[in-house]
Amino acid sequence: MSGAGPEAGKRDGAAVGGTRQAVPKVTLVWGSDATLTARRIRELAHRYAGAAGDSIEEFDADQAEDSEGVHTESILSALFTPPMFSPVRVMMLRSADAAPKTLLERLQEALGRLGDETVLLVEWRGTPPKGLSEAFAAHGEVVGVDAPSRQRDKAEWVAAQFSTKGVRLDAEALRMVVEHVGEEMGRVPALAETLAGVAAGRRKLSAEDVSPYLVGAGARPIWDITDAIDSGDRARAVELVSRALAAGDHPLRLLAALASHYMLLLAVEGAEETPQELARDLRVHPFRVEKATKLARRLGHERIREAIQLLHEADLDLKGRRELPAEWVMEVLVARLAHRCSVR
């Protein structure tokens, strides 16, 4: 990344439409919700790397430090080592709030000395120290991602999250989403992505549109159902999904959860990364990745593809392609999915 940008603390950055934009050379992303900070730092990393082909590297600041401070040295060394296969390295430093004091002090001192080949993104969970915030503000920018606490402000914030995905909620739908997420505002961006995907080109969603994707109090834990399917127990899978529907869970909510389960299988199938690396990239628990990897190996690509096709057919039927009872569609679906898992 050559040349200084037109603004202080910025440099030529991500390519957009063939033109490289000025981006902050250092950014501190902070907030009390780990889901929101993790999502924002990854979004910024991919935006800054962009179409220019810049590399993205990730480090965890909270890894155990040995007596000689090797972890601190490796992070600082990476900051000043030119990338090998791209003009710029976009470097993410996660969990800086748990970093050794020595690393933070030396990192703060290094901010003004970074070369044009490095863009640094730092994640801080909680409220960062004043001195650190001021240092980042002087050399780049500070981004807070906490959702507001006042109910009226929450509604505006939720509406803005949906707006970034090209979707609007009517007044009743917005109220339902705000009440549903409660204090767990970190769930909103993922919910917005899901509903944007099912909006089918519509610009505004109603309460009827969003309600299937808001889990009710009587919802059956989806892992009970997926465990029965994965073990090939058709009778148990059918029984559990019947109970979930009888308890008031919506068939489209169950279908979306099953689709997420199989998309994870597709993501880990044949992946070369370690379970820990996949868990980090996919933002799921390593246990889920390890479990999904074993199942994906047992099923193979063809059966995973068949399962995803079954999910697609069930989605069409639930949305009116054929006049079939939703309970029947879901029971047949889980029975067929479990059958494919029972074949060794």
Short mmCIF file of C-alpha atoms in Angstrom, two decimals:
data_model
loop_
_atom_site.label_atom_id
_atom_site.label_comp_id
_atom_site.label_asym_id
_atom_site.label_seq_id
_atom_site.Cartn_x
_atom_site.Cartn_y
_atom_site.Cartn_z
CA MET A 1 0.00 0.00 0.00
CA SER A 2 2.05 2.90 -1.20
CA GLY A 3 1.75 6.57 -0.38
CA ALA A 4 0.01 8.41 2.43
CA GLY A 5 -3.71 9.05 2.20
CA PRO A 6 -5.21 12.52 2.10
CA GLU A 7 -6.24 12.40 5.76
CA ALA A 8 -4.16 12.00 8.92
CA GLY A 9 -4.07 8.44 10.19
CA LYS A 10 -5.26 7.02 6.87
CA ARG A 11 -3.66 5.45 3.83
CA ASP A 12 -4.57 4.02 0.45
CA GLY A 13 -6.73 1.01 1.16
CA ALA A 14 -9.32 -1.42 -0.13
CA ALA A 15 -10.11 -1.46 -3.80
CA VAL A 16 -13.65 -0.46 -4.66
CA GLY A 17 -14.61 -0.39 -8.30
CA GLY A 18 -10.93 -0.52 -9.19
CA THR A 19 -9.96 2.50 -7.05
CA ARG A 20 -8.18 2.11 -3.71
CA GLN A 21 -9.83 4.07 -0.92
CA ALA A 22 -8.19 5.68 2.08
CA VAL A 23 -8.73 3.56 5.21
CA PRO A 24 -7.50 4.00 8.80
CA LYS A 25 -4.08 2.46 9.31
CA VAL A 26 -5.05 1.45 12.88
CA THR A 27 -8.52 0.80 14.28
CA LEU A 28 -9.63 -0.08 17.80
CA VAL A 29 -12.99 -1.92 17.88
CA TRP A 30 -14.51 -2.05 21.35
CA GLY A 31 -17.76 -3.07 23.02
CA SER A 32 -19.23 -5.16 25.81
CA ASP A 33 -20.87 -7.68 23.47
CA ALA A 34 -18.30 -10.15 22.16
CA THR A 35 -20.56 -11.13 19.25
CA LEU A 36 -20.74 -7.55 18.03
CA THR A 37 -17.02 -6.83 18.39
CA ALA A 38 -16.07 -10.08 16.62
CA ARG A 39 -18.48 -9.40 13.76
CA ARG A 40 -17.38 -5.80 13.28
CA ILE A 41 -13.64 -6.50 13.27
CA ARG A 42 -14.08 -9.26 10.70
CA GLU A 43 -16.29 -7.05 8.51
CA LEU A 44 -13.67 -4.30 8.60
CA ALA A 45 -10.85 -6.72 7.81
CA HIS A 46 -12.56 -8.00 4.68
CA ARG A 47 -13.62 -4.51 3.65
CA TYR A 48 -10.09 -3.15 3.97
CA ALA A 49 -8.52 -6.12 2.19
CA GLY A 50 -11.23 -5.89 -0.46
CA ALA A 51 -10.61 -6.63 -4.11
CA ALA A 52 -6.99 -5.57 -3.86
CA GLY A 53 -5.98 -9.07 -2.80
CA ASP A 54 -4.43 -7.97 0.48
CA SER A 55 -3.82 -10.73 3.01
CA ILE A 56 -5.60 -11.07 6.36
CA GLU A 57 -3.76 -12.44 9.39
CA GLU A 58 -5.20 -13.05 12.84
CA PHE A 59 -3.59 -13.16 16.28
CA ASP A 60 -5.02 -13.77 19.76
CA ALA A 61 -3.59 -11.43 22.37
CA ASP A 62 -4.75 -13.58 25.29
CA GLN A 63 -2.57 -16.60 24.55
CA ALA A 64 -0.34 -17.73 27.40
CA GLU A 65 2.94 -15.80 27.64
CA ASP A 66 6.13 -17.62 28.44
CA SER A 67 8.96 -16.30 30.61
CA GLU A 68 10.74 -14.70 27.67
CA GLY A 69 7.67 -13.00 26.22
CA VAL A 70 7.79 -14.96 22.97
CA HIS A 71 4.09 -14.37 22.18
CA THR A 72 4.44 -10.60 22.57
CA GLU A 73 7.53 -10.61 20.37
CA SER A 74 5.83 -12.65 17.66
CA ILE A 75 2.93 -10.19 17.47
CA LEU A 76 5.16 -7.12 17.38
CA SER A 77 7.44 -8.76 14.84
CA ALA A 78 4.45 -9.45 12.57
CA LEU A 79 3.52 -5.78 12.69
CA PHE A 80 6.82 -4.80 11.12
CA THR A 81 7.36 -7.76 8.78
CA PRO A 82 6.37 -7.05 5.15
CA PRO A 83 3.78 -9.51 3.76
CA MET A 84 5.15 -12.08 1.32
CA PHE A 85 2.34 -12.58 -1.18
CA SER A 86 0.34 -9.35 -1.16
CA PRO A 87 1.08 -5.62 -1.05
CA VAL A 88 -0.60 -5.19 2.34
CA ARG A 89 -1.24 -7.24 5.45
CA VAL A 90 -4.53 -6.57 7.28
CA MET A 91 -3.70 -7.75 10.79
CA MET A 92 -6.42 -8.55 13.36
CA LEU A 93 -5.46 -8.67 17.04
CA ARG A 94 -8.27 -10.24 19.06
CA SER A 95 -8.95 -10.14 22.82
CA ALA A 96 -6.57 -7.25 23.43
CA ASP A 97 -8.35 -6.64 26.75
CA ALA A 98 -6.75 -9.88 28.00
CA ALA A 99 -3.28 -9.09 26.64
CA PRO A 100 -0.20 -8.88 28.87
CA LYS A 101 0.54 -5.33 30.04
CA THR A 102 3.88 -5.41 28.24
CA LEU A 103 2.22 -6.14 24.91
CA LEU A 104 -0.25 -3.27 25.30
CA GLU A 105 2.45 -0.79 26.23
CA ARG A 106 4.66 -1.74 23.32
CA LEU A 107 1.74 -1.89 20.91
CA GLN A 108 0.65 1.62 21.85
CA GLU A 109 4.18 2.88 21.34
CA ALA A 110 4.37 1.19 17.93
CA LEU A 111 1.20 2.71 16.46
CA GLY A 112 2.95 5.71 14.97
CA ARG A 113 5.77 3.65 13.43
CA LEU A 114 3.77 1.21 11.29
CA GLY A 115 4.80 1.04 7.67
CA ASP A 116 2.52 1.34 4.69
CA GLU A 117 2.37 -2.44 4.33
CA THR A 118 0.31 -3.00 7.53
CA VAL A 119 -3.27 -2.18 8.52
CA LEU A 120 -3.96 -3.03 12.17
CA LEU A 121 -7.36 -3.89 13.67
CA VAL A 122 -7.55 -4.46 17.43
CA GLU A 123 -10.53 -5.96 19.29
CA TRP A 124 -11.23 -4.87 22.88
CA ARG A 125 -14.08 -6.41 24.86
CA GLY A 126 -15.34 -3.86 27.35
CA THR A 127 -14.32 -0.22 27.67
CA PRO A 128 -10.68 0.41 26.64
CA PRO A 129 -8.34 2.54 28.78
CA LYS A 130 -8.42 6.23 27.97
CA GLY A 131 -4.75 6.32 26.97
CA LEU A 132 -5.15 3.47 24.51
CA SER A 133 -8.25 5.02 22.95
CA GLU A 134 -6.52 8.35 22.56
CA ALA A 135 -3.50 6.69 20.92
CA PHE A 136 -5.67 4.90 18.38
CA ALA A 137 -7.70 8.04 17.73
CA ALA A 138 -4.49 9.98 17.07
CA HIS A 139 -3.20 7.48 14.49
CA GLY A 140 -6.47 6.08 13.09
CA GLU A 141 -9.91 5.57 14.55
CA VAL A 142 -11.85 4.10 17.48
CA VAL A 143 -15.10 2.20 16.75
CA GLY A 144 -17.60 1.46 19.53
CA VAL A 145 -20.19 -1.20 18.73
CA ASP A 146 -22.29 -1.36 21.90
CA ALA A 147 -26.03 -1.30 21.35
CA PRO A 148 -27.95 1.43 23.22
CA SER A 149 -29.67 0.67 26.52
CA ARG A 150 -32.81 2.84 26.19
CA GLN A 151 -35.76 1.01 24.62
CA ARG A 152 -36.42 3.74 22.03
CA ASP A 153 -32.77 3.85 21.04
CA LYS A 154 -32.70 0.05 20.80
CA ALA A 155 -35.50 0.12 18.23
CA GLU A 156 -33.62 2.68 16.13
CA TRP A 157 -30.43 0.61 16.39
CA VAL A 158 -32.20 -2.61 15.36
CA ALA A 159 -33.84 -0.84 12.43
CA ALA A 160 -30.43 0.43 11.33
CA GLN A 161 -28.96 -3.08 11.41
CA PHE A 162 -31.72 -4.33 9.12
CA SER A 163 -31.34 -1.30 6.88
CA THR A 164 -27.69 -2.17 6.20
CA LYS A 165 -28.97 -5.46 4.76
CA GLY A 166 -31.45 -3.67 2.50
CA VAL A 167 -34.50 -4.63 4.59
CA ARG A 168 -37.03 -2.58 6.57
CA LEU A 169 -39.33 -3.80 9.33
CA ASP A 170 -42.81 -2.43 9.87
CA ALA A 171 -43.64 -1.09 13.34
CA GLU A 172 -45.03 -4.36 14.72
CA ALA A 173 -42.20 -6.47 13.28
CA LEU A 174 -39.64 -4.09 14.78
CA ARG A 175 -41.32 -4.27 18.18
CA MET A 176 -41.32 -8.09 18.06
CA VAL A 177 -37.61 -8.26 17.18
CA VAL A 178 -36.62 -5.82 19.95
CA GLU A 179 -38.64 -7.77 22.53
CA HIS A 180 -37.32 -11.08 21.27
CA VAL A 181 -33.61 -10.27 21.53
CA GLY A 182 -33.98 -8.48 24.87
CA GLU A 183 -30.54 -7.66 26.22
CA GLU A 184 -28.79 -9.99 23.74
CA MET A 185 -28.40 -7.34 21.05
CA GLY A 186 -25.48 -9.21 19.55
CA ARG A 187 -28.01 -11.58 17.99
CA VAL A 188 -29.49 -8.84 15.80
CA PRO A 189 -26.94 -8.76 12.92
CA ALA A 190 -27.24 -12.52 12.33
CA LEU A 191 -31.04 -12.29 12.48
CA ALA A 192 -30.95 -9.41 10.00
CA GLU A 193 -28.83 -11.50 7.61
CA THR A 194 -31.24 -14.43 7.89
CA LEU A 195 -34.34 -12.33 7.24
CA ALA A 196 -32.65 -10.47 4.39
CA GLY A 197 -32.06 -13.85 2.80
CA VAL A 198 -35.74 -14.81 3.01
CA ALA A 199 -37.11 -11.39 2.06
CA ALA A 200 -37.21 -12.50 -1.59
CA GLY A 201 -36.64 -9.00 -2.90
CA ARG A 202 -39.24 -7.32 -0.70
CA ARG A 203 -38.13 -4.09 0.91
CA LYS A 204 -40.34 -4.29 4.00
CA LEU A 205 -41.12 -7.20 6.32
CA SER A 206 -44.19 -7.58 8.51
CA ALA A 207 -44.70 -9.27 11.87
CA GLU A 208 -46.02 -12.30 10.00
CA ASP A 209 -42.77 -12.47 8.02
CA VAL A 210 -40.43 -12.32 11.03
CA SER A 211 -42.36 -14.36 13.62
CA PRO A 212 -41.26 -17.79 12.28
CA TYR A 213 -37.64 -16.83 12.97
CA LEU A 214 -38.17 -15.70 16.56
CA VAL A 215 -37.79 -18.70 18.84
CA GLY A 216 -40.68 -19.01 21.30
CA ALA A 217 -40.40 -19.99 24.96
CA GLY A 218 -41.58 -23.51 24.20
CA ALA A 219 -39.04 -24.16 21.47
CA ARG A 220 -37.36 -27.54 21.53
CA PRO A 221 -33.54 -27.38 21.74
CA ILE A 222 -32.51 -27.99 18.15
CA TRP A 223 -29.51 -30.08 19.18
CA ASP A 224 -31.87 -32.77 20.56
CA ILE A 225 -33.37 -33.11 17.10
CA THR A 226 -30.08 -32.95 15.20
CA ASP A 227 -28.52 -35.52 17.55
CA ALA A 228 -31.35 -37.93 16.77
CA ILE A 229 -30.96 -37.29 13.05
CA ASP A 230 -27.17 -37.63 13.13
CA SER A 231 -27.42 -40.96 14.96
CA GLY A 232 -29.86 -42.27 12.35
CA ASP A 233 -32.70 -42.64 14.87
CA ARG A 234 -35.71 -41.88 12.67
CA ALA A 235 -38.36 -42.63 15.27
CA ARG A 236 -36.71 -40.36 17.85
CA ALA A 237 -36.20 -37.54 15.33
CA VAL A 238 -39.87 -37.65 14.28
CA GLU A 239 -41.01 -37.76 17.91
CA LEU A 240 -38.89 -34.74 18.87
CA VAL A 241 -39.93 -32.59 15.93
CA SER A 242 -43.59 -33.46 16.61
CA ARG A 243 -43.20 -32.38 20.23
CA ALA A 244 -41.51 -29.15 19.18
CA LEU A 245 -44.34 -28.27 16.81
CA ALA A 246 -46.97 -29.18 19.41
CA ALA A 247 -45.21 -26.90 21.92
CA GLY A 248 -45.64 -23.98 19.54
CA ASP A 249 -42.32 -23.93 17.70
CA HIS A 250 -42.70 -22.70 14.13
CA PRO A 251 -41.80 -25.14 11.33
CA LEU A 252 -39.83 -22.48 9.44
CA ARG A 253 -37.75 -21.80 12.56
CA LEU A 254 -36.96 -25.50 12.86
CA LEU A 255 -36.19 -25.72 9.17
CA ALA A 256 -33.79 -22.75 9.39
CA ALA A 257 -31.99 -24.39 12.33
CA LEU A 258 -31.66 -27.67 10.44
CA ALA A 259 -30.37 -25.81 7.39
CA SER A 260 -27.74 -24.12 9.57
CA HIS A 261 -26.67 -27.55 10.86
CA TYR A 262 -26.16 -28.92 7.35
CA MET A 263 -24.49 -25.79 6.06
CA LEU A 264 -21.93 -26.27 8.84
CA LEU A 265 -21.33 -29.81 7.56
CA LEU A 266 -20.80 -28.40 4.08
CA ALA A 267 -18.38 -25.77 5.43
CA VAL A 268 -16.17 -28.24 7.29
CA GLU A 269 -16.26 -31.00 4.68
CA GLY A 270 -12.82 -31.31 3.15
CA ALA A 271 -11.52 -28.21 4.96
CA GLU A 272 -7.77 -28.15 5.55
CA GLU A 273 -7.92 -25.88 8.63
CA THR A 274 -7.74 -27.27 12.14
CA PRO A 275 -10.99 -27.43 14.18
CA GLN A 276 -9.77 -24.44 16.20
CA GLU A 277 -9.14 -22.39 13.05
CA LEU A 278 -12.52 -23.34 11.59
CA ALA A 279 -14.29 -22.51 14.86
CA ARG A 280 -12.65 -19.09 14.84
CA ASP A 281 -13.51 -18.39 11.21
CA LEU A 282 -17.08 -19.70 11.46
CA ARG A 283 -17.64 -18.16 14.91
CA VAL A 284 -18.92 -21.41 16.45
CA HIS A 285 -17.70 -23.48 19.38
CA PRO A 286 -14.78 -25.86 18.56
CA PHE A 287 -16.84 -28.76 19.91
CA ARG A 288 -19.46 -28.18 17.22
CA VAL A 289 -16.78 -28.07 14.54
CA GLU A 290 -15.18 -31.32 15.71
CA LYS A 291 -18.56 -33.03 15.86
CA ALA A 292 -19.57 -31.72 12.43
CA THR A 293 -16.24 -32.75 10.91
CA LYS A 294 -16.67 -36.35 12.06
CA LEU A 295 -20.22 -36.47 10.74
CA ALA A 296 -19.26 -34.88 7.41
CA ARG A 297 -16.55 -37.48 6.90
CA ARG A 298 -19.02 -40.28 7.63
CA LEU A 299 -21.73 -38.92 5.36
CA GLY A 300 -19.61 -37.76 2.45
CA HIS A 301 -20.31 -34.96 0.00
CA GLU A 302 -23.10 -36.71 -1.91
CA ARG A 303 -25.28 -37.38 1.13
CA ILE A 304 -24.73 -33.86 2.47
CA ARG A 305 -25.80 -32.50 -0.92
CA GLU A 306 -28.89 -34.74 -0.88
CA ALA A 307 -29.78 -33.50 2.61
CA ILE A 308 -29.54 -29.87 1.53
CA GLN A 309 -31.80 -30.64 -1.44
CA LEU A 310 -34.35 -32.21 0.94
CA LEU A 311 -34.26 -29.05 3.06
CA HIS A 312 -34.86 -26.94 -0.04
CA GLU A 313 -37.86 -29.08 -1.07
CA ALA A 314 -39.31 -28.86 2.45
CA ASP A 315 -38.90 -25.07 2.40
CA LEU A 316 -40.90 -24.85 -0.82
CA ASP A 317 -43.64 -27.08 0.59
CA LEU A 318 -43.88 -25.09 3.83
CA LYS A 319 -44.25 -21.92 1.77
CA GLY A 320 -47.18 -23.29 -0.21
CA ARG A 321 -45.82 -25.15 -3.22
CA ARG A 322 -48.05 -28.08 -2.25
CA GLU A 323 -50.99 -28.07 0.13
CA LEU A 324 -49.44 -30.33 2.76
CA PRO A 325 -49.71 -30.05 6.56
CA ALA A 326 -46.57 -28.47 8.01
CA GLU A 327 -46.33 -31.26 10.60
CA TRP A 328 -46.25 -33.87 7.85
CA VAL A 329 -43.61 -31.98 5.88
CA MET A 330 -41.32 -31.69 8.91
CA GLU A 331 -41.81 -35.26 10.09
CA VAL A 332 -41.07 -36.67 6.64
CA LEU A 333 -38.06 -34.39 6.33
CA VAL A 334 -36.38 -35.45 9.58
CA ALA A 335 -37.15 -39.12 8.86
CA ARG A 336 -35.43 -38.86 5.48
CA LEU A 337 -32.47 -36.98 6.94
CA ALA A 338 -32.07 -39.58 9.69
CA HIS A 339 -32.27 -42.40 7.14
CA ARG A 340 -29.30 -40.97 5.26
CA CYS A 341 -27.33 -40.84 8.51
CA SER A 342 -28.23 -44.45 9.32
CA VAL A 343 -26.60 -45.80 6.15
CA ARG A 344 -22.96 -46.57 6.87
#
